[in-house]
Amino acid sequence: MNHKSTIVLNSGTMFKRNGKKDPELIQNVSEGLKKLYKTKLFPLEDTYHFHDFHSPALEDADFDNKPMVLLVGQYSTGKTTFIRHLMEQDFPGMRIGPEPTTDSFIAVMHGEQDGLIPGNALVVDPKKPFRKLNAFGNAFLNRFVCAQMPNAVLESISIIDTPGILSGEKQRISRGYDFAAVLEWFAERVDRIILLFDAHKLDISDEFSEVIRSLKNHEDKMRVVLNKADQIGTQQLMRVYGALMWSLGKIVGTPEVIRVYIGSFWAQPLLVADNRKLFEAEEQDLFKDIQGLPRNAALRKLNDLIKRARLAKVHAYIISSLKKEMPNMFGKENKKKELIANLGEIYTRIEKEHQISPGDFPKLAKMQEILANQDFSKFQAVKPKLLEAVEDMLANDIAKLMTLVRQEEAAMPSQSVQGGAFEGTMDGPFGHGYGEGAGEGIDELEWVVARDKPTYDEIFYTLSPVNGKVSGALAKKEMVKSKLPNTVLGKIWKLADVDKDGYLDDDEFALANHLIKVKLEGHELPTDLPEHLIPPSKRGL
């Protein structure tokens, strides 16, 4: 039976009964986030012109939409091919080639029939989370489409393909819209940002550097794919990987390293197959990361709302401080210029006065640029009630929603992306690691340990077994020769002592040595002993 969990949120906009506010019952995280935003955060944003400075107001579709994956990269790094590889199907409007072919933003989404929806129609659809893109104008909307199609992968996620990033000043100007600002808009709303690089031509253009810097506040969503890695040998790949990490470190400017996946993400034979195992393991890791997005979607939306609330709070302090400094009558324009020039000092004062982390403040240069075109007389003074509502939201309501997030995750543990390339490596002999390590011999009739058992038997009989068995102390003397830590050897002992009598017979001793070999070859030990590794003499237990 499914028991729906509910939580209570205290909202300042509820009907009052006997002078008291009625609490609200919240059935799910999405509904709770919508109500919190509308009743507590939006009033603060609206009062202090937050939407003119940072990000448009959120709509219901922003809370209800499926997880989105944004692909960003220079032209011909394989972005469109990567999408085709995931879905194992062409999508409407798809163009692939070595030159810059994708000249539009394409939102690849699920639909009952194949079709393309142009940008101007997309931004008036209340069910799609793109209405606020209207602000970027026709130059952008003519380069924005939604490709709809029935596909199992798209039932769980939507994918945003972007134009290939070019190099040189000329191309940047010719776009006709602020490319970095559009990407930043998407970055705020997506669940995963994948930066694609071509291992064969690793150069990061000025525009790409600018784009990566504009995504700086979203490092937690960023993953890097070093694509086409099968076109170079192992030694060259190591050099390319090192150069990529060095370049990213300089651009991102943080000591933490973004996760990089190396591989060849398309359904063609590998040109240089030396690193096949590495590519398989990396692809599996990336697929697991993408497959986990639906489960973590509610948590991501909650996290993004917290980030937004912290920025809105700081923004309110900045605007109210500027209002306070402005004269009532004369010299307004000169004072405005002076305040903009000294904005850094205002930041420092607010930081100390309200104990706010420097990382919560908006970029100084961007803020100064927008303030130059604002009418300071329309700014509002500080309104404690609005700020208290947001403080209460962060301190109390978010904690309640967090409990509901965990309950929702527990209620749907199997929710993950299905279909397309995600099906190909799930089970069967082509699953990652199938028939290797502890899985070796899984399809064989003969017990796999029997191959090396004569060697293990020789060692076993030198330990002078009593009644065909050796004690733990004797087995330990032999097992520690592997130089594996005691924690690992203890686990091997538990797995090998199949009948749990505290001794090892010749089959169990051979099994222990086989598991030591598995571990020494770099594989993980199983949590429970697989059926094919149980000695034939113990299978009736």
JSON list of C-alpha atoms in Angstrom, two decimals, residues 110-265:
[
{"chain": "A", "resi": 110, "resn": "HIS", "atom": "CA", "xyz": [9.18, 13.46, -25.26]},
{"chain": "A", "resi": 111, "resn": "GLY", "atom": "CA", "xyz": [6.07, 13.69, -27.42]},
{"chain": "A", "resi": 112, "resn": "GLU", "atom": "CA", "xyz": [3.52, 11.29, -28.89]},
{"chain": "A", "resi": 113, "resn": "GLN", "atom": "CA", "xyz": [4.61, 12.12, -32.47]},
{"chain": "A", "resi": 114, "resn": "ASP", "atom": "CA", "xyz": [7.77, 13.33, -34.18]},
{"chain": "A", "resi": 115, "resn": "GLY", "atom": "CA", "xyz": [7.75, 17.07, -34.75]},
{"chain": "A", "resi": 116, "resn": "LEU", "atom": "CA", "xyz": [9.46, 20.45, -34.37]},
{"chain": "A", "resi": 117, "resn": "ILE", "atom": "CA", "xyz": [8.00, 23.35, -32.36]},
{"chain": "A", "resi": 118, "resn": "PRO", "atom": "CA", "xyz": [9.57, 26.77, -33.19]},
{"chain": "A", "resi": 119, "resn": "GLY", "atom": "CA", "xyz": [10.88, 29.02, -30.42]},
{"chain": "A", "resi": 120, "resn": "ASN", "atom": "CA", "xyz": [8.15, 31.67, -30.63]},
{"chain": "A", "resi": 121, "resn": "ALA", "atom": "CA", "xyz": [5.47, 29.01, -30.06]},
{"chain": "A", "resi": 122, "resn": "LEU", "atom": "CA", "xyz": [7.52, 27.37, -27.28]},
{"chain": "A", "resi": 123, "resn": "VAL", "atom": "CA", "xyz": [7.73, 30.50, -25.14]},
{"chain": "A", "resi": 124, "resn": "VAL", "atom": "CA", "xyz": [3.95, 30.87, -24.95]},
{"chain": "A", "resi": 125, "resn": "ASP", "atom": "CA", "xyz": [3.32, 27.26, -23.89]},
{"chain": "A", "resi": 126, "resn": "PRO", "atom": "CA", "xyz": [2.63, 27.27, -20.11]},
{"chain": "A", "resi": 127, "resn": "LYS", "atom": "CA", "xyz": [3.40, 23.52, -19.86]},
{"chain": "A", "resi": 128, "resn": "LYS", "atom": "CA", "xyz": [6.98, 24.03, -21.06]},
{"chain": "A", "resi": 129, "resn": "PRO", "atom": "CA", "xyz": [9.61, 25.63, -18.79]},
{"chain": "A", "resi": 130, "resn": "PHE", "atom": "CA", "xyz": [10.79, 28.08, -21.48]},
{"chain": "A", "resi": 131, "resn": "ARG", "atom": "CA", "xyz": [8.40, 31.03, -21.22]},
{"chain": "A", "resi": 132, "resn": "LYS", "atom": "CA", "xyz": [10.96, 33.41, -19.71]},
{"chain": "A", "resi": 133, "resn": "LEU", "atom": "CA", "xyz": [13.33, 32.91, -22.66]},
{"chain": "A", "resi": 134, "resn": "ASN", "atom": "CA", "xyz": [11.11, 35.47, -24.37]},
{"chain": "A", "resi": 135, "resn": "ALA", "atom": "CA", "xyz": [13.37, 38.15, -22.85]},
{"chain": "A", "resi": 136, "resn": "PHE", "atom": "CA", "xyz": [16.25, 37.20, -25.21]},
{"chain": "A", "resi": 137, "resn": "GLY", "atom": "CA", "xyz": [14.26, 38.41, -28.24]},
{"chain": "A", "resi": 138, "resn": "ASN", "atom": "CA", "xyz": [13.64, 37.20, -31.77]},
{"chain": "A", "resi": 139, "resn": "ALA", "atom": "CA", "xyz": [17.31, 36.79, -32.68]},
{"chain": "A", "resi": 140, "resn": "PHE", "atom": "CA", "xyz": [17.44, 33.98, -30.11]},
{"chain": "A", "resi": 141, "resn": "LEU", "atom": "CA", "xyz": [13.90, 32.60, -30.58]},
{"chain": "A", "resi": 142, "resn": "ASN", "atom": "CA", "xyz": [14.56, 32.09, -34.31]},
{"chain": "A", "resi": 143, "resn": "ARG", "atom": "CA", "xyz": [17.46, 29.87, -33.20]},
{"chain": "A", "resi": 144, "resn": "PHE", "atom": "CA", "xyz": [15.47, 27.86, -30.63]},
{"chain": "A", "resi": 145, "resn": "VAL", "atom": "CA", "xyz": [13.32, 24.79, -31.38]},
{"chain": "A", "resi": 146, "resn": "CYS", "atom": "CA", "xyz": [11.86, 21.84, -29.53]},
{"chain": "A", "resi": 147, "resn": "ALA", "atom": "CA", "xyz": [12.25, 18.42, -31.14]},
{"chain": "A", "resi": 148, "resn": "GLN", "atom": "CA", "xyz": [9.50, 16.10, -29.88]},
{"chain": "A", "resi": 149, "resn": "MET", "atom": "CA", "xyz": [9.49, 12.34, -30.38]},
{"chain": "A", "resi": 150, "resn": "PRO", "atom": "CA", "xyz": [8.37, 9.12, -28.69]},
{"chain": "A", "resi": 151, "resn": "ASN", "atom": "CA", "xyz": [11.48, 7.66, -27.07]},
{"chain": "A", "resi": 152, "resn": "ALA", "atom": "CA", "xyz": [11.93, 5.68, -23.81]},
{"chain": "A", "resi": 153, "resn": "VAL", "atom": "CA", "xyz": [14.92, 7.81, -22.68]},
{"chain": "A", "resi": 154, "resn": "LEU", "atom": "CA", "xyz": [12.91, 11.03, -23.08]},
{"chain": "A", "resi": 155, "resn": "GLU", "atom": "CA", "xyz": [10.16, 9.71, -20.80]},
{"chain": "A", "resi": 156, "resn": "SER", "atom": "CA", "xyz": [12.54, 10.40, -17.88]},
{"chain": "A", "resi": 157, "resn": "ILE", "atom": "CA", "xyz": [14.77, 13.28, -19.04]},
{"chain": "A", "resi": 158, "resn": "SER", "atom": "CA", "xyz": [14.92, 16.08, -21.62]},
{"chain": "A", "resi": 159, "resn": "ILE", "atom": "CA", "xyz": [18.16, 16.98, -23.42]},
{"chain": "A", "resi": 160, "resn": "ILE", "atom": "CA", "xyz": [19.22, 20.46, -24.60]},
{"chain": "A", "resi": 161, "resn": "ASP", "atom": "CA", "xyz": [21.56, 20.51, -27.62]},
{"chain": "A", "resi": 162, "resn": "THR", "atom": "CA", "xyz": [23.40, 23.81, -28.11]},
{"chain": "A", "resi": 163, "resn": "PRO", "atom": "CA", "xyz": [25.18, 25.48, -31.05]},
{"chain": "A", "resi": 164, "resn": "GLY", "atom": "CA", "xyz": [28.86, 24.64, -31.35]},
{"chain": "A", "resi": 165, "resn": "ILE", "atom": "CA", "xyz": [31.01, 27.27, -29.66]},
{"chain": "A", "resi": 166, "resn": "LEU", "atom": "CA", "xyz": [33.23, 29.09, -32.11]},
{"chain": "A", "resi": 167, "resn": "SER", "atom": "CA", "xyz": [36.49, 30.99, -31.74]},
{"chain": "A", "resi": 168, "resn": "GLY", "atom": "CA", "xyz": [37.17, 34.60, -32.65]},
{"chain": "A", "resi": 169, "resn": "GLU", "atom": "CA", "xyz": [35.46, 37.93, -31.96]},
{"chain": "A", "resi": 170, "resn": "LYS", "atom": "CA", "xyz": [33.62, 38.05, -35.31]},
{"chain": "A", "resi": 171, "resn": "GLN", "atom": "CA", "xyz": [31.52, 34.93, -34.72]},
{"chain": "A", "resi": 172, "resn": "ARG", "atom": "CA", "xyz": [30.54, 36.04, -31.21]},
{"chain": "A", "resi": 173, "resn": "ILE", "atom": "CA", "xyz": [29.15, 39.38, -32.45]},
{"chain": "A", "resi": 174, "resn": "SER", "atom": "CA", "xyz": [27.31, 37.77, -35.37]},
{"chain": "A", "resi": 175, "resn": "ARG", "atom": "CA", "xyz": [25.08, 35.62, -33.12]},
{"chain": "A", "resi": 176, "resn": "GLY", "atom": "CA", "xyz": [22.76, 38.56, -32.46]},
{"chain": "A", "resi": 177, "resn": "TYR", "atom": "CA", "xyz": [22.01, 37.49, -28.86]},
{"chain": "A", "resi": 178, "resn": "ASP", "atom": "CA", "xyz": [23.96, 37.02, -25.65]},
{"chain": "A", "resi": 179, "resn": "PHE", "atom": "CA", "xyz": [25.04, 33.38, -25.99]},
{"chain": "A", "resi": 180, "resn": "ALA", "atom": "CA", "xyz": [26.66, 33.15, -22.52]},
{"chain": "A", "resi": 181, "resn": "ALA", "atom": "CA", "xyz": [23.56, 34.69, -20.88]},
{"chain": "A", "resi": 182, "resn": "VAL", "atom": "CA", "xyz": [21.26, 32.13, -22.58]},
{"chain": "A", "resi": 183, "resn": "LEU", "atom": "CA", "xyz": [23.50, 29.29, -21.40]},
{"chain": "A", "resi": 184, "resn": "GLU", "atom": "CA", "xyz": [23.49, 30.73, -17.88]},
{"chain": "A", "resi": 185, "resn": "TRP", "atom": "CA", "xyz": [19.66, 30.81, -17.99]},
{"chain": "A", "resi": 186, "resn": "PHE", "atom": "CA", "xyz": [19.58, 27.13, -18.92]},
{"chain": "A", "resi": 187, "resn": "ALA", "atom": "CA", "xyz": [22.31, 26.26, -16.38]},
{"chain": "A", "resi": 188, "resn": "GLU", "atom": "CA", "xyz": [20.12, 27.57, -13.55]},
{"chain": "A", "resi": 189, "resn": "ARG", "atom": "CA", "xyz": [17.28, 25.26, -14.53]},
{"chain": "A", "resi": 190, "resn": "VAL", "atom": "CA", "xyz": [18.95, 22.04, -15.70]},
{"chain": "A", "resi": 191, "resn": "ASP", "atom": "CA", "xyz": [20.00, 19.08, -13.56]},
{"chain": "A", "resi": 192, "resn": "ARG", "atom": "CA", "xyz": [23.25, 18.24, -15.36]},
{"chain": "A", "resi": 193, "resn": "ILE", "atom": "CA", "xyz": [25.63, 20.27, -17.54]},
{"chain": "A", "resi": 194, "resn": "ILE", "atom": "CA", "xyz": [27.92, 18.17, -19.75]},
{"chain": "A", "resi": 195, "resn": "LEU", "atom": "CA", "xyz": [30.93, 19.96, -21.29]},
{"chain": "A", "resi": 196, "resn": "LEU", "atom": "CA", "xyz": [32.23, 18.04, -24.31]},
{"chain": "A", "resi": 197, "resn": "PHE", "atom": "CA", "xyz": [35.83, 18.19, -25.50]},
{"chain": "A", "resi": 198, "resn": "ASP", "atom": "CA", "xyz": [37.42, 16.51, -28.52]},
{"chain": "A", "resi": 199, "resn": "ALA", "atom": "CA", "xyz": [40.53, 14.53, -27.54]},
{"chain": "A", "resi": 200, "resn": "HIS", "atom": "CA", "xyz": [41.84, 14.96, -31.08]},
{"chain": "A", "resi": 201, "resn": "LYS", "atom": "CA", "xyz": [41.83, 18.78, -31.10]},
{"chain": "A", "resi": 202, "resn": "LEU", "atom": "CA", "xyz": [41.94, 20.09, -27.57]},
{"chain": "A", "resi": 203, "resn": "ASP", "atom": "CA", "xyz": [41.83, 23.86, -27.76]},
{"chain": "A", "resi": 204, "resn": "ILE", "atom": "CA", "xyz": [39.59, 26.01, -25.58]},
{"chain": "A", "resi": 205, "resn": "SER", "atom": "CA", "xyz": [38.51, 29.16, -27.45]},
{"chain": "A", "resi": 206, "resn": "ASP", "atom": "CA", "xyz": [37.89, 32.54, -25.83]},
{"chain": "A", "resi": 207, "resn": "GLU", "atom": "CA", "xyz": [34.12, 32.12, -26.17]},
{"chain": "A", "resi": 208, "resn": "PHE", "atom": "CA", "xyz": [34.23, 28.66, -24.56]},
{"chain": "A", "resi": 209, "resn": "SER", "atom": "CA", "xyz": [36.33, 30.03, -21.68]},
{"chain": "A", "resi": 210, "resn": "GLU", "atom": "CA", "xyz": [33.77, 32.82, -21.22]},
{"chain": "A", "resi": 211, "resn": "VAL", "atom": "CA", "xyz": [30.92, 30.27, -21.26]},
{"chain": "A", "resi": 212, "resn": "ILE", "atom": "CA", "xyz": [32.60, 28.05, -18.63]},
{"chain": "A", "resi": 213, "resn": "ARG", "atom": "CA", "xyz": [33.17, 31.12, -16.42]},
{"chain": "A", "resi": 214, "resn": "SER", "atom": "CA", "xyz": [29.51, 32.11, -16.78]},
{"chain": "A", "resi": 215, "resn": "LEU", "atom": "CA", "xyz": [28.58, 28.64, -15.44]},
{"chain": "A", "resi": 216, "resn": "LYS", "atom": "CA", "xyz": [30.82, 29.14, -12.41]},
{"chain": "A", "resi": 217, "resn": "ASN", "atom": "CA", "xyz": [28.00, 29.05, -9.84]},
{"chain": "A", "resi": 218, "resn": "HIS", "atom": "CA", "xyz": [26.86, 25.66, -11.12]},
{"chain": "A", "resi": 219, "resn": "GLU", "atom": "CA", "xyz": [30.00, 23.52, -10.71]},
{"chain": "A", "resi": 220, "resn": "ASP", "atom": "CA", "xyz": [27.97, 20.96, -8.76]},
{"chain": "A", "resi": 221, "resn": "LYS", "atom": "CA", "xyz": [25.98, 20.22, -11.94]},
{"chain": "A", "resi": 222, "resn": "MET", "atom": "CA", "xyz": [28.98, 20.13, -14.29]},
{"chain": "A", "resi": 223, "resn": "ARG", "atom": "CA", "xyz": [30.55, 17.00, -15.76]},
{"chain": "A", "resi": 224, "resn": "VAL", "atom": "CA", "xyz": [33.21, 16.87, -18.48]},
{"chain": "A", "resi": 225, "resn": "VAL", "atom": "CA", "xyz": [33.34, 14.37, -21.35]},
{"chain": "A", "resi": 226, "resn": "LEU", "atom": "CA", "xyz": [36.61, 13.90, -23.23]},
{"chain": "A", "resi": 227, "resn": "ASN", "atom": "CA", "xyz": [35.10, 12.47, -26.42]},
{"chain": "A", "resi": 228, "resn": "LYS", "atom": "CA", "xyz": [36.67, 10.73, -29.44]},
{"chain": "A", "resi": 229, "resn": "ALA", "atom": "CA", "xyz": [39.39, 9.34, -27.14]},
{"chain": "A", "resi": 230, "resn": "ASP", "atom": "CA", "xyz": [39.62, 6.21, -29.31]},
{"chain": "A", "resi": 231, "resn": "GLN", "atom": "CA", "xyz": [41.35, 8.25, -32.02]},
{"chain": "A", "resi": 232, "resn": "ILE", "atom": "CA", "xyz": [44.64, 8.47, -30.07]},
{"chain": "A", "resi": 233, "resn": "GLY", "atom": "CA", "xyz": [46.95, 6.01, -28.31]},
{"chain": "A", "resi": 234, "resn": "THR", "atom": "CA", "xyz": [47.37, 5.59, -24.54]},
{"chain": "A", "resi": 235, "resn": "GLN", "atom": "CA", "xyz": [50.45, 7.80, -24.16]},
{"chain": "A", "resi": 236, "resn": "GLN", "atom": "CA", "xyz": [48.91, 10.65, -26.15]},
{"chain": "A", "resi": 237, "resn": "LEU", "atom": "CA", "xyz": [45.61, 10.25, -24.24]},
{"chain": "A", "resi": 238, "resn": "MET", "atom": "CA", "xyz": [47.43, 10.73, -20.92]},
{"chain": "A", "resi": 239, "resn": "ARG", "atom": "CA", "xyz": [48.99, 13.96, -22.21]},
{"chain": "A", "resi": 240, "resn": "VAL", "atom": "CA", "xyz": [45.63, 15.23, -23.55]},
{"chain": "A", "resi": 241, "resn": "TYR", "atom": "CA", "xyz": [43.92, 14.41, -20.24]},
{"chain": "A", "resi": 242, "resn": "GLY", "atom": "CA", "xyz": [46.62, 16.27, -18.29]},
{"chain": "A", "resi": 243, "resn": "ALA", "atom": "CA", "xyz": [46.38, 19.31, -20.59]},
{"chain": "A", "resi": 244, "resn": "LEU", "atom": "CA", "xyz": [42.57, 19.34, -20.24]},
{"chain": "A", "resi": 245, "resn": "MET", "atom": "CA", "xyz": [42.73, 19.25, -16.42]},
{"chain": "A", "resi": 246, "resn": "TRP", "atom": "CA", "xyz": [45.32, 22.04, -16.40]},
{"chain": "A", "resi": 247, "resn": "SER", "atom": "CA", "xyz": [43.23, 24.24, -18.74]},
{"chain": "A", "resi": 248, "resn": "LEU", "atom": "CA", "xyz": [40.01, 23.63, -16.77]},
{"chain": "A", "resi": 249, "resn": "GLY", "atom": "CA", "xyz": [41.77, 24.43, -13.48]},
{"chain": "A", "resi": 250, "resn": "LYS", "atom": "CA", "xyz": [42.79, 27.82, -14.86]},
{"chain": "A", "resi": 251, "resn": "ILE", "atom": "CA", "xyz": [39.34, 28.67, -16.23]},
{"chain": "A", "resi": 252, "resn": "VAL", "atom": "CA", "xyz": [37.14, 27.39, -13.39]},
{"chain": "A", "resi": 253, "resn": "GLY", "atom": "CA", "xyz": [39.56, 28.75, -10.79]},
{"chain": "A", "resi": 254, "resn": "THR", "atom": "CA", "xyz": [38.74, 26.27, -8.02]},
{"chain": "A", "resi": 255, "resn": "PRO", "atom": "CA", "xyz": [40.96, 23.66, -6.37]},
{"chain": "A", "resi": 256, "resn": "GLU", "atom": "CA", "xyz": [38.23, 21.01, -6.77]},
{"chain": "A", "resi": 257, "resn": "VAL", "atom": "CA", "xyz": [38.46, 18.99, -9.96]},
{"chain": "A", "resi": 258, "resn": "ILE", "atom": "CA", "xyz": [35.36, 18.47, -12.13]},
{"chain": "A", "resi": 259, "resn": "ARG", "atom": "CA", "xyz": [34.68, 14.80, -12.91]},
{"chain": "A", "resi": 260, "resn": "VAL", "atom": "CA", "xyz": [35.99, 13.92, -16.38]},
{"chain": "A", "resi": 261, "resn": "TYR", "atom": "CA", "xyz": [34.67, 10.91, -18.35]},
{"chain": "A", "resi": 262, "resn": "ILE", "atom": "CA", "xyz": [36.91, 9.58, -21.12]},
{"chain": "A", "resi": 263, "resn": "GLY", "atom": "CA", "xyz": [35.52, 7.61, -24.03]},
{"chain": "A", "resi": 264, "resn": "SER", "atom": "CA", "xyz": [34.08, 7.40, -27.52]},
{"chain": "A", "resi": 265, "resn": "PHE", "atom": "CA", "xyz": [30.39, 8.15, -27.25]}
]
